[in-house]
Short mmCIF file of C-alpha atoms in Angstrom, two decimals:
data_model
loop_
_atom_site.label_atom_id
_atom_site.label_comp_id
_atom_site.label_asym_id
_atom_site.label_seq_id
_atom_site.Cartn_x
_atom_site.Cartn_y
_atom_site.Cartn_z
CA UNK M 1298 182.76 145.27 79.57
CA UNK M 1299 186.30 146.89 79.46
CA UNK M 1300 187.36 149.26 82.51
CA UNK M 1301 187.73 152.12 79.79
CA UNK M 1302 183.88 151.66 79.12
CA UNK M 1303 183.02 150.96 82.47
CA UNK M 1304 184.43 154.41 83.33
CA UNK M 1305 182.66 156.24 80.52
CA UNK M 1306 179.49 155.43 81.17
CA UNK M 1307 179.76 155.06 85.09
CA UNK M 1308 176.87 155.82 87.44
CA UNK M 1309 174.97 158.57 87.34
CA UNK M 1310 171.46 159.61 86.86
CA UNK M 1311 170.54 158.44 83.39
CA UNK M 1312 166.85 159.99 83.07
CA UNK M 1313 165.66 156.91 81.77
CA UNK M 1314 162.14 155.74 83.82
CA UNK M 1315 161.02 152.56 84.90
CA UNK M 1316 159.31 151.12 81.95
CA UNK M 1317 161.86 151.51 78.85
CA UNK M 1318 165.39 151.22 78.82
CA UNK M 1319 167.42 152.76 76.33
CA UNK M 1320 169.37 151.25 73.65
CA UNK M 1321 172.76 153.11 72.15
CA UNK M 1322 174.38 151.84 69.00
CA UNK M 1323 178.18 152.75 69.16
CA UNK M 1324 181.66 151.92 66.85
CA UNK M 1325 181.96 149.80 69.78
CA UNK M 1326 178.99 147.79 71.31
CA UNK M 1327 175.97 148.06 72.06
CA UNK M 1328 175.48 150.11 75.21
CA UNK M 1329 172.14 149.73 77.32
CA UNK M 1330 170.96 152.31 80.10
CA UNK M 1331 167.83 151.33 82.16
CA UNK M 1332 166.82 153.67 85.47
CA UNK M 1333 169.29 152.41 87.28
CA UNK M 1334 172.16 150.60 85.43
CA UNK M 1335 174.57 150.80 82.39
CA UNK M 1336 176.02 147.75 80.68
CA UNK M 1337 177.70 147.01 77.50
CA UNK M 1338 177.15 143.51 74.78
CA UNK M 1339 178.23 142.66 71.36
CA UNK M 1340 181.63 144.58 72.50
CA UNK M 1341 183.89 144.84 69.83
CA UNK M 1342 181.15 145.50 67.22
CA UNK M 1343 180.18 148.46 65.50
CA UNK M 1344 176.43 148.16 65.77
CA UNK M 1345 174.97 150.69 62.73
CA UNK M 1346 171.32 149.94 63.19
CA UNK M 1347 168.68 148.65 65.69
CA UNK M 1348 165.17 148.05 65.95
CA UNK M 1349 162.91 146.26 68.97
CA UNK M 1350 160.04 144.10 68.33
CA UNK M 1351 157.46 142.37 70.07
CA UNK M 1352 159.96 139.02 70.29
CA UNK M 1353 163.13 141.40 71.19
CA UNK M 1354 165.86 143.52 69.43
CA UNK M 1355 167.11 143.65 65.96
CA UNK M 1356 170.93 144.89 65.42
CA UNK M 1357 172.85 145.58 62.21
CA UNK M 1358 176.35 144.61 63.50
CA UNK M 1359 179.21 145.56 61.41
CA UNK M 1360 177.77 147.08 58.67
CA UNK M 1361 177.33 143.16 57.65
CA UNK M 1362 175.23 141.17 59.62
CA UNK M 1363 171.45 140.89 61.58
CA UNK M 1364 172.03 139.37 64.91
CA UNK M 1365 168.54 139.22 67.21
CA UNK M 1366 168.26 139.28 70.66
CA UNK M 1367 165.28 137.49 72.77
CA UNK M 1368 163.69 137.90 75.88
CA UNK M 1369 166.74 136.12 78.00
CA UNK M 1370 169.18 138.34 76.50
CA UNK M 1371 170.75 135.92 74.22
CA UNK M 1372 172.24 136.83 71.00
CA UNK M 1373 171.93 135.17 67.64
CA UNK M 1374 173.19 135.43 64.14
CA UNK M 1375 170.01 135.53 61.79
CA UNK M 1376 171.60 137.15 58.66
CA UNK M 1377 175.53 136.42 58.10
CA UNK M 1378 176.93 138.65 55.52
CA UNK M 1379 175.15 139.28 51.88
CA UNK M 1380 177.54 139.10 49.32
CA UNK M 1381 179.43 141.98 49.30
CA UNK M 1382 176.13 144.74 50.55
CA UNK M 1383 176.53 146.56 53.23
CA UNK M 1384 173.38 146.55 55.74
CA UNK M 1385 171.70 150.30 56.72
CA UNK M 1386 168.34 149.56 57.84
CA UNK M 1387 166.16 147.39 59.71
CA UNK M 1388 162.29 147.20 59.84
CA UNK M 1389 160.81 144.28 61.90
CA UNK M 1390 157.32 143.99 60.63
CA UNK M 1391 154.56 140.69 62.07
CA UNK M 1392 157.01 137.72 62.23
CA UNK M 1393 159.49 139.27 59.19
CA UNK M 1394 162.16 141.75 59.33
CA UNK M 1395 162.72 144.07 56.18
CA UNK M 1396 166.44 145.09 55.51
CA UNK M 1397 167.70 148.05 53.83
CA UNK M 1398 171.76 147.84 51.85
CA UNK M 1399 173.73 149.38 49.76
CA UNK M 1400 173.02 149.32 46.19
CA UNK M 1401 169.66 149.76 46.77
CA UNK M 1402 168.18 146.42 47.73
CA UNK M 1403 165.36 145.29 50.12
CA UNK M 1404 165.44 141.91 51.28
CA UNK M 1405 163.14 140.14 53.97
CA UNK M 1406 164.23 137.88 56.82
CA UNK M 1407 161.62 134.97 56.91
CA UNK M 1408 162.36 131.34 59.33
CA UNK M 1409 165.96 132.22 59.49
CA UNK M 1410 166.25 132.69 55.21
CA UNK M 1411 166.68 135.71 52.62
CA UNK M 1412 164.25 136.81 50.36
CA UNK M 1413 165.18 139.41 47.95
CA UNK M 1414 162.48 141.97 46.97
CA UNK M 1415 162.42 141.76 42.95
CA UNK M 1416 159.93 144.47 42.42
CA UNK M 1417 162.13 147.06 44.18
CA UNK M 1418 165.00 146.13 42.17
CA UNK M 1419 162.72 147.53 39.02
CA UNK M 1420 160.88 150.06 40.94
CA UNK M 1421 159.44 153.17 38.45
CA UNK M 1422 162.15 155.64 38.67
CA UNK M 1423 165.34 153.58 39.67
CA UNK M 1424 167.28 154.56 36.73
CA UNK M 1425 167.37 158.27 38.31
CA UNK M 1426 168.59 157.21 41.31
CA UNK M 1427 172.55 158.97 41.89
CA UNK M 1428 174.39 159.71 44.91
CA UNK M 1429 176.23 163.62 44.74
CA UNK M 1430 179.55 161.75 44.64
CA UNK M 1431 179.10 159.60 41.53
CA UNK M 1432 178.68 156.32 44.08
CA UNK M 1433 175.86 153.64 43.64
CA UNK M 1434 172.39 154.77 46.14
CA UNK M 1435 171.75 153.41 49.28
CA UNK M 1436 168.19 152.61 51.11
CA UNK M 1437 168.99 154.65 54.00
CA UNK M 1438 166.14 154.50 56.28
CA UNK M 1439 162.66 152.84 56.56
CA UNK M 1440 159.16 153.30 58.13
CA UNK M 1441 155.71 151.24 58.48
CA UNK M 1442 151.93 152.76 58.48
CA UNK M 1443 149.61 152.07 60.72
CA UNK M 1444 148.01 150.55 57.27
CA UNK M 1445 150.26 148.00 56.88
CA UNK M 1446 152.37 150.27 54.33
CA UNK M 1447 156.17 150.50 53.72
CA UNK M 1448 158.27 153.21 53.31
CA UNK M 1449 161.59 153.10 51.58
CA UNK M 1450 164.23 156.11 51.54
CA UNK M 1451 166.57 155.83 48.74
CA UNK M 1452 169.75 158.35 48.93
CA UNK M 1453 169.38 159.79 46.44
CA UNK M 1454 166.46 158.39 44.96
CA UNK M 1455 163.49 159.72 47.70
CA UNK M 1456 160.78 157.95 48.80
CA UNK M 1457 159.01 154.15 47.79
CA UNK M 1458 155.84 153.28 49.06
CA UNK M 1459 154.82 149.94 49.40
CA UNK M 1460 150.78 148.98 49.74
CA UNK M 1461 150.98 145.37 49.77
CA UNK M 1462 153.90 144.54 52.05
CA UNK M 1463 156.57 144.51 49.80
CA UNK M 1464 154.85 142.94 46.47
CA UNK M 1465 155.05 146.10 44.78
CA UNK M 1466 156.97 150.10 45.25
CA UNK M 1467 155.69 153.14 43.56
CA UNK M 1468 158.06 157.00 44.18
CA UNK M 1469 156.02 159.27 46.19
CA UNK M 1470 158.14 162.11 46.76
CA UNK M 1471 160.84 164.61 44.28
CA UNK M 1472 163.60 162.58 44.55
CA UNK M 1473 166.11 165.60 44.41
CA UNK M 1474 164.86 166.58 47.65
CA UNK M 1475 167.96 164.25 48.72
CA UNK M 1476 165.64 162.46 51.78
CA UNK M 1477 167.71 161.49 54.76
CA UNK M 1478 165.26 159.51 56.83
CA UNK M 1479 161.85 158.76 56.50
CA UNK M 1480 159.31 157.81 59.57
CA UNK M 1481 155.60 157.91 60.39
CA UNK M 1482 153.98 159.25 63.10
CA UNK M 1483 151.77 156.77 65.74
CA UNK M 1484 147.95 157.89 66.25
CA UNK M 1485 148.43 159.70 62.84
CA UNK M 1486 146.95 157.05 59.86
CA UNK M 1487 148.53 158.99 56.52
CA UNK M 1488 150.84 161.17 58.32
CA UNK M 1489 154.93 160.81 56.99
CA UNK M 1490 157.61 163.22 57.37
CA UNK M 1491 161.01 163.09 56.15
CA UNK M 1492 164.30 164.79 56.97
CA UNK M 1493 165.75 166.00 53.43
CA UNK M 1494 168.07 168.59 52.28
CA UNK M 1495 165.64 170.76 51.64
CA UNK M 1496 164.00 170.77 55.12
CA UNK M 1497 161.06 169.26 56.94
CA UNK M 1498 158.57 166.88 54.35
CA UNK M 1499 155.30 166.42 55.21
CA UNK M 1500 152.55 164.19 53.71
CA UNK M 1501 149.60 163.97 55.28
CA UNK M 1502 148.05 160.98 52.34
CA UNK M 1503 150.25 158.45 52.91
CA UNK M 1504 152.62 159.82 50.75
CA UNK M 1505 150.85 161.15 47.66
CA UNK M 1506 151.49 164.68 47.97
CA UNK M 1507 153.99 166.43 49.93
CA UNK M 1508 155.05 170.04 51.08
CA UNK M 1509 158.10 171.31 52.51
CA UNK M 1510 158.87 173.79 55.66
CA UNK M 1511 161.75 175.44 55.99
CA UNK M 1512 160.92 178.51 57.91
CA UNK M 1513 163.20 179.67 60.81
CA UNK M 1514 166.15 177.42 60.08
CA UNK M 1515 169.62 178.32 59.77
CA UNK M 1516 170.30 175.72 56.83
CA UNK M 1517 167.35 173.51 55.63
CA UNK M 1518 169.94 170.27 55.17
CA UNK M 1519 168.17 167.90 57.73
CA UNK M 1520 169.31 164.49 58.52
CA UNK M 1521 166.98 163.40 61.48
CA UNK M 1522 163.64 163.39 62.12
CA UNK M 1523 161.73 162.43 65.26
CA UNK M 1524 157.99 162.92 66.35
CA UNK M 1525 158.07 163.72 70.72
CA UNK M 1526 154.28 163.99 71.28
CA UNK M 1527 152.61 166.06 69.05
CA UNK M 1528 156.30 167.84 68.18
CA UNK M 1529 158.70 167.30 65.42
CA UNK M 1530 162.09 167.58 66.05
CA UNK M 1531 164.97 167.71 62.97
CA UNK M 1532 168.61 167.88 63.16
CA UNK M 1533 169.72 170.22 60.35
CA UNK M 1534 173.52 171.54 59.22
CA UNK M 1535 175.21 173.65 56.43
CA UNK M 1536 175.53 170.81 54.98
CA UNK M 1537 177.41 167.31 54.53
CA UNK M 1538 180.18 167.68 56.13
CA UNK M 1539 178.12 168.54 59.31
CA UNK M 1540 178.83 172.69 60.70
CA UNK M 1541 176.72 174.28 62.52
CA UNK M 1542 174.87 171.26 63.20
CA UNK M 1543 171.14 171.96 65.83
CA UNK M 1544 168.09 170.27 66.63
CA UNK M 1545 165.01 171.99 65.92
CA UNK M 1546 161.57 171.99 67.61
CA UNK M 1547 158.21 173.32 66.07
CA UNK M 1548 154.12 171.72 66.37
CA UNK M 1549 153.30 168.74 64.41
CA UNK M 1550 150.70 171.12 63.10
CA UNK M 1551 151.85 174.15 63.07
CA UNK M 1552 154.09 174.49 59.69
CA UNK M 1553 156.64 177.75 59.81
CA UNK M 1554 157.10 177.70 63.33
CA UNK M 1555 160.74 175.89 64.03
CA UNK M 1556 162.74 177.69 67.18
CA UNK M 1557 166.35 176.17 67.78
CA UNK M 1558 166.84 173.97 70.89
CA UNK M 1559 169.25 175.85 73.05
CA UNK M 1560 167.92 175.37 76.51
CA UNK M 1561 170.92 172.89 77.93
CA UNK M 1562 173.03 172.35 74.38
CA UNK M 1563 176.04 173.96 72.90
CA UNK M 1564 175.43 176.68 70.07
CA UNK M 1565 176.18 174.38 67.70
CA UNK M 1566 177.71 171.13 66.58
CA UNK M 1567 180.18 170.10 65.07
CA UNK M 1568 179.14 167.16 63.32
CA UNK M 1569 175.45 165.95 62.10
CA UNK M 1570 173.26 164.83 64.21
CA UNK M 1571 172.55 161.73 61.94
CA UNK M 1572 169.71 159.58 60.68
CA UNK M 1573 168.67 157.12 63.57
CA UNK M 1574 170.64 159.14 66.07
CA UNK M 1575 167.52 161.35 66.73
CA UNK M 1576 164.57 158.90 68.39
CA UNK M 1577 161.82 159.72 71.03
CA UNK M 1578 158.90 158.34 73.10
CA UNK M 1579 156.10 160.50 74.21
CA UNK M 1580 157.49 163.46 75.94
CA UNK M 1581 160.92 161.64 75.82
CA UNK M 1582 163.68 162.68 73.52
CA UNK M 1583 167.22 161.81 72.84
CA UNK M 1584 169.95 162.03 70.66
CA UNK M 1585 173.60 161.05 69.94
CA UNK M 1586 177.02 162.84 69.00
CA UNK M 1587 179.88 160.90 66.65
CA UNK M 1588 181.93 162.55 69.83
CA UNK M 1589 179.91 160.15 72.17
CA UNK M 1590 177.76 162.65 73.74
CA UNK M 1591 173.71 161.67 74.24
CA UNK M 1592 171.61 164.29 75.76
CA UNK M 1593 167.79 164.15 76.88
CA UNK M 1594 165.21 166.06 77.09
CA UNK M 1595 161.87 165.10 79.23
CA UNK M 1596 159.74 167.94 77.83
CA UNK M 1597 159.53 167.37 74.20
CA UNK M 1598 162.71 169.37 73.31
CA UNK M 1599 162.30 172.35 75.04
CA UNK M 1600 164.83 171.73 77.78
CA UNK M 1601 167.84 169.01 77.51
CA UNK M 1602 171.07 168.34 79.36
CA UNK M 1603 173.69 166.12 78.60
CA UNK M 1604 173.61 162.37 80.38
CA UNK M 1605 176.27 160.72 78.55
CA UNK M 1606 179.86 161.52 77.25
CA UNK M 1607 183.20 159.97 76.39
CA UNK M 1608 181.26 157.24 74.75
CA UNK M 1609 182.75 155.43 71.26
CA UNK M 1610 181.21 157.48 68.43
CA UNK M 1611 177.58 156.97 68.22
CA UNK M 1612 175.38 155.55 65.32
CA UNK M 1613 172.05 154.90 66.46
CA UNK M 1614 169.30 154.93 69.08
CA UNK M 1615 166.09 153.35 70.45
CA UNK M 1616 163.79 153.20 72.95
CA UNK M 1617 162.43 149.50 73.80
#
């Protein structure tokens, strides 16, 4: 690790307990904080996406490539590039990992090899798919049931559900609802919420109906979505280009009742707080700046302060 990194992310009390460590996706490496130590790998690399598994960590590196890490803390290439897609998303799911691109293709890692997923490529509904700037869609997130089913966020293109990993994808959700990220909640069988521009998305059937809240926020663009608990936290914005970005708190079951998190963060943001920058584990929650800022919060949102800054911008989080 360089001195300059060495000397962002030098001691201090990181907040993070015994049994996880915390992983931080940056324009610049991958930065790890555990309860007592900070270190840097894959320097060098932006690393856009991770994921842990039961056999380690998953990493989009460079927009490009999969690499994997196991249980020694080796790294290895699995995926090299894909012809010219760019990688978003990673889903590791019982001995396979799904990936997400550009253009709006799935593809599965199996032994080390690609498989393309045909029936998303003629998925109900993909000739609607758009993007506001006249670009191809992207599959910009993913999600697994406690079912065995898939989720699939297309931007713009909303939500495909999957019932028999990956054979076939049906739309579930208004697809000009412009859905940001997509996740399901654990202990919750049919529960799915999604961060969209018009607010909060909730289904509580697996996907085949949905409602929206958008009571109490300042702007109901949302780009993040975690569960802390039984909370949901959202980032929302005026928009795109990211003003008067905030998290927001409110019950898993109690619809219409968002407050702002202000307890320990700035009034606002300047920037979105973006998909996969927004993660939690129990009462746990964190999230990460493109100004390299991470704060925490150890009471499902209600209180945070700020244990990280002067880090390279930052893409993406996890606990593992």
């Amino acid at each position: 690790m360089t001195e300059f990194v060495q000397q962002k992310i030098a001691s201090k009390e990181t907040g993070v307990n015994q049994e996880h460590s915390l992983t931080v996706g940056t324009s610049a490496g991958l930065v790890w904080f555990t309860a007592s130590q900070q270190w840097m790998e894959l320097e060098g690399h932006s690393i856009t996406a991770i994921a842990p598994s039961l056999n380690g960590l998953w990493a989009v590196v460079d927009g490009k490539s999969v690499w994997h890490r196991d249980s020694e803390g080796e790294w290895q290439v699995v995926a090299p590039s894909i012809q010219d897609l760019q990688l978003n998303c990673i889903q590791p799911l019982s001995g396979k990992v799904l990936v997400g691109t550009s253009n709006a293709h799935l593809f599965w890692i199996v032994d080390g090899g690609i498989e393309f997923i045909q029936s998303f490529d003629t998925a109900q509904g993909r000739d609607e798919w758009y993007t506001p700037w006249g670009g191809l869609p992207d599959v910009r997130s993913m999600a697994g049931g406690q079912s065995g089913e898939l989720y699939a966020n297309v931007h713009v293109g909303g939500i495909l559900r999957s019932q028999d990993r990956g054979r076939s994808w049906q739309p579930t959700i208004d697809l000009h609802w412009d859905v940001h990220q997509v996740i399901t909640v654990p202990d919750r069988p049919g529960v799915v919420l999604a961060a969209t521009a018009e607010g909060l998305a909730t289904s509580t059937d697996r996907g085949d109906t949905w409602s929206l809240d958008r009571a109490n926020l300042h702007s109901t663009y949302s780009r993040a979505v975690a569960i802390c608990g039984e909370t949901v936290l959202i980032s929302t914005s005026s928009g795109p280009s990211g003003a008067k970005a905030a998290i927001y708190r409110r019950s898993l079951d109690r619809a219409g009742t968002f407050e702002k998190c202000d307890r320990g963060l700035p009034q606002w943001f300047s920037h979105n707080i973006d998909t996969g920058s927004l993660v939690a584990l129990k009462d746990r929650t964190v999230f990460g700046t493109s100004k390299g800022q991470i704060f925490l919060s150890e009471d499902a949102g209600l209180t945070w302060k700020q244990f990280a800054s002067d880090l390279p911008p930052i893409h993406c989080l996890n606990f593992s």
